[in-house]
Short mmCIF file of C-alpha atoms in Angstrom, two decimals:
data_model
loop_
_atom_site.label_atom_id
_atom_site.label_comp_id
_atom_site.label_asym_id
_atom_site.label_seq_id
_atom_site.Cartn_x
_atom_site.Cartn_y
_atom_site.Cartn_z
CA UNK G 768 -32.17 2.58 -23.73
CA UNK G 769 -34.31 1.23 -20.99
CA UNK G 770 -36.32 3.54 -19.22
CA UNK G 771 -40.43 3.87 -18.02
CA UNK G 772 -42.02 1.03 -19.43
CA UNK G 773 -39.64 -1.15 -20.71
CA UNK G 774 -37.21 -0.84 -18.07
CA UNK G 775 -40.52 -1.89 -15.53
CA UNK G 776 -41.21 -4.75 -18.24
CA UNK G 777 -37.61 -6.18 -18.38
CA UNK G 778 -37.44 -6.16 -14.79
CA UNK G 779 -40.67 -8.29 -14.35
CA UNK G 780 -39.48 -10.69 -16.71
CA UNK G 781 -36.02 -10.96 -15.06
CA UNK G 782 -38.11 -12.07 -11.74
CA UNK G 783 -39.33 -15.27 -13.43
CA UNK G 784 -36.79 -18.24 -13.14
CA UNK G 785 -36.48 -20.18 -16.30
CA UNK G 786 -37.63 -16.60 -18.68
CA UNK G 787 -35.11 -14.21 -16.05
CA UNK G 788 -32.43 -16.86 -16.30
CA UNK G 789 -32.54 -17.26 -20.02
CA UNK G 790 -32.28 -13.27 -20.39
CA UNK G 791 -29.08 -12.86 -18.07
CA UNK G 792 -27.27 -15.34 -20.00
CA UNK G 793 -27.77 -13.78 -23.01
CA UNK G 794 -27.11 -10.17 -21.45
CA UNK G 795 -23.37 -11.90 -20.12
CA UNK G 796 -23.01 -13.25 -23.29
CA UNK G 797 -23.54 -10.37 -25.71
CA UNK G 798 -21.28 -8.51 -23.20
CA UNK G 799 -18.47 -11.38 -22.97
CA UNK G 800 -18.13 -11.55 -19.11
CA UNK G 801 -17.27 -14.95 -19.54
CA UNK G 802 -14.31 -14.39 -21.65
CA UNK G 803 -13.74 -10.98 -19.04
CA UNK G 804 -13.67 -14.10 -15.94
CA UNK G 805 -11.05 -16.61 -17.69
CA UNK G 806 -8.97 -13.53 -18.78
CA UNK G 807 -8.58 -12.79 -15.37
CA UNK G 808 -8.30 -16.14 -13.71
CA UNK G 809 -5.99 -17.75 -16.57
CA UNK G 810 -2.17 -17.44 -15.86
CA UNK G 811 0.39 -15.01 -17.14
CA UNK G 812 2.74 -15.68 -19.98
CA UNK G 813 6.17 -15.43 -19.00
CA UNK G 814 7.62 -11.93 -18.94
CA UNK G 815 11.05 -10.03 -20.12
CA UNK G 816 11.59 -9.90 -15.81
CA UNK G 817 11.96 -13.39 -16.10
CA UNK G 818 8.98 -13.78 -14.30
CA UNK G 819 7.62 -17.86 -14.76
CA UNK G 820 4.41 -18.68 -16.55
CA UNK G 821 2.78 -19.50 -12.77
CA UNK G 822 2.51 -15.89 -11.90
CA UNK G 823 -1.50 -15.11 -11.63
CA UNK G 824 -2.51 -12.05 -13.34
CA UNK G 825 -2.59 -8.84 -10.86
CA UNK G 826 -6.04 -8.02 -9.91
CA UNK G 827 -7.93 -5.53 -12.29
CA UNK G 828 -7.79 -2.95 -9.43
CA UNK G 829 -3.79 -2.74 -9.35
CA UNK G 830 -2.68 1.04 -8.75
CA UNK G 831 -1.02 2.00 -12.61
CA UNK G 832 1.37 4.41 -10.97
CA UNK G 833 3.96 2.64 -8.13
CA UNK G 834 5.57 5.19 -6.27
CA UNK G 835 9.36 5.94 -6.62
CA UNK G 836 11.88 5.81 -4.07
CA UNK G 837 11.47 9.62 -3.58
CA UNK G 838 7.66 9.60 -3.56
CA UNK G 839 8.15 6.97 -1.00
CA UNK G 840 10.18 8.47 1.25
CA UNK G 841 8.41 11.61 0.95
CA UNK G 842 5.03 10.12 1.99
CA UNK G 843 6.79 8.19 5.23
CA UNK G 844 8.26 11.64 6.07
CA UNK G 845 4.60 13.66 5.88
CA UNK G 846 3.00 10.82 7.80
CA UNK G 847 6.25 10.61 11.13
CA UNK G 848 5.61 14.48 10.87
CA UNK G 849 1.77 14.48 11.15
CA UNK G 850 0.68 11.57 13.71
CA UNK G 851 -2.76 10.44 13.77
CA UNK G 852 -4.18 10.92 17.43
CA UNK G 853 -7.34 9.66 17.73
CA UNK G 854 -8.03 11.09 20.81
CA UNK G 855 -7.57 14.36 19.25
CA UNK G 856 -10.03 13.70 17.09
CA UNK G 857 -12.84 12.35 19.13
CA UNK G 858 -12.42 15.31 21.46
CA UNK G 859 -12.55 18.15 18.58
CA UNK G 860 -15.58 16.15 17.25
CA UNK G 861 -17.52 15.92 20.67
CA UNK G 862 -16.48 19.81 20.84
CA UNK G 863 -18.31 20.69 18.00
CA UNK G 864 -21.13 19.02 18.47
CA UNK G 865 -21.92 20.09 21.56
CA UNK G 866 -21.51 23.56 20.82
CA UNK G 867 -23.39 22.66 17.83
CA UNK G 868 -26.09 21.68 20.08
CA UNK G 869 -25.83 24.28 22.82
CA UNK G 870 -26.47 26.19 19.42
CA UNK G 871 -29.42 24.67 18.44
CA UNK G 872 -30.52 25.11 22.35
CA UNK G 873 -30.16 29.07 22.45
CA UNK G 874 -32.04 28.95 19.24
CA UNK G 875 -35.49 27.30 20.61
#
């Protein structure tokens, strides 16, 4: 664990270039980033949706669960059914914060 004096220590030695450099490489090493970068820049094999061995991998932040037809059309239902009005917004917002201030006001 780094922590107090070591953590201070480390960090001082990280700010010199050739001793700093020298101790990130081995950090991304022991820790395999580069293997973790060509994983994710090398192509995919060819799937069973006859997809070709061009396709790119999808980015490591792709959503696991894709919505269904149903969760679909229930989401472009709750969003026709509640509109968002800026306007509306803006105006409760400046509402409350100048009776928030008017509070603040009465208070002095």
């Amino acid at each position: 664990r780094l922590c107090g004096g070591l953590l201070d220590l480390i960090s001082r030695l990280l700010r010199f270039p050739i001793i700093g450099d020298t101790i990130l490489k081995l950090i991304k090493k022991r820790n395999k980033v580069p293997e973790m970068v060509r994983f994710s820049t090398s192509p995919q094999e060819g799937g069973e949706n006859g997809s070709s061995s061009i396709d790119l991998l999808l980015p490591l932040y792709y959503p696991v669960h894709e919505m269904t037809k149903e969760e679909r059309e229930m989401h472009q239902q709750m969003v026709k059914e509640t509109p968002l009005n800026l306007k509306a917004i803006a105006d409760a917002n400046t509402k409350a914060l100048s009776s928030a201030s008017g509070k603040n006001r009465s208070e002095d």
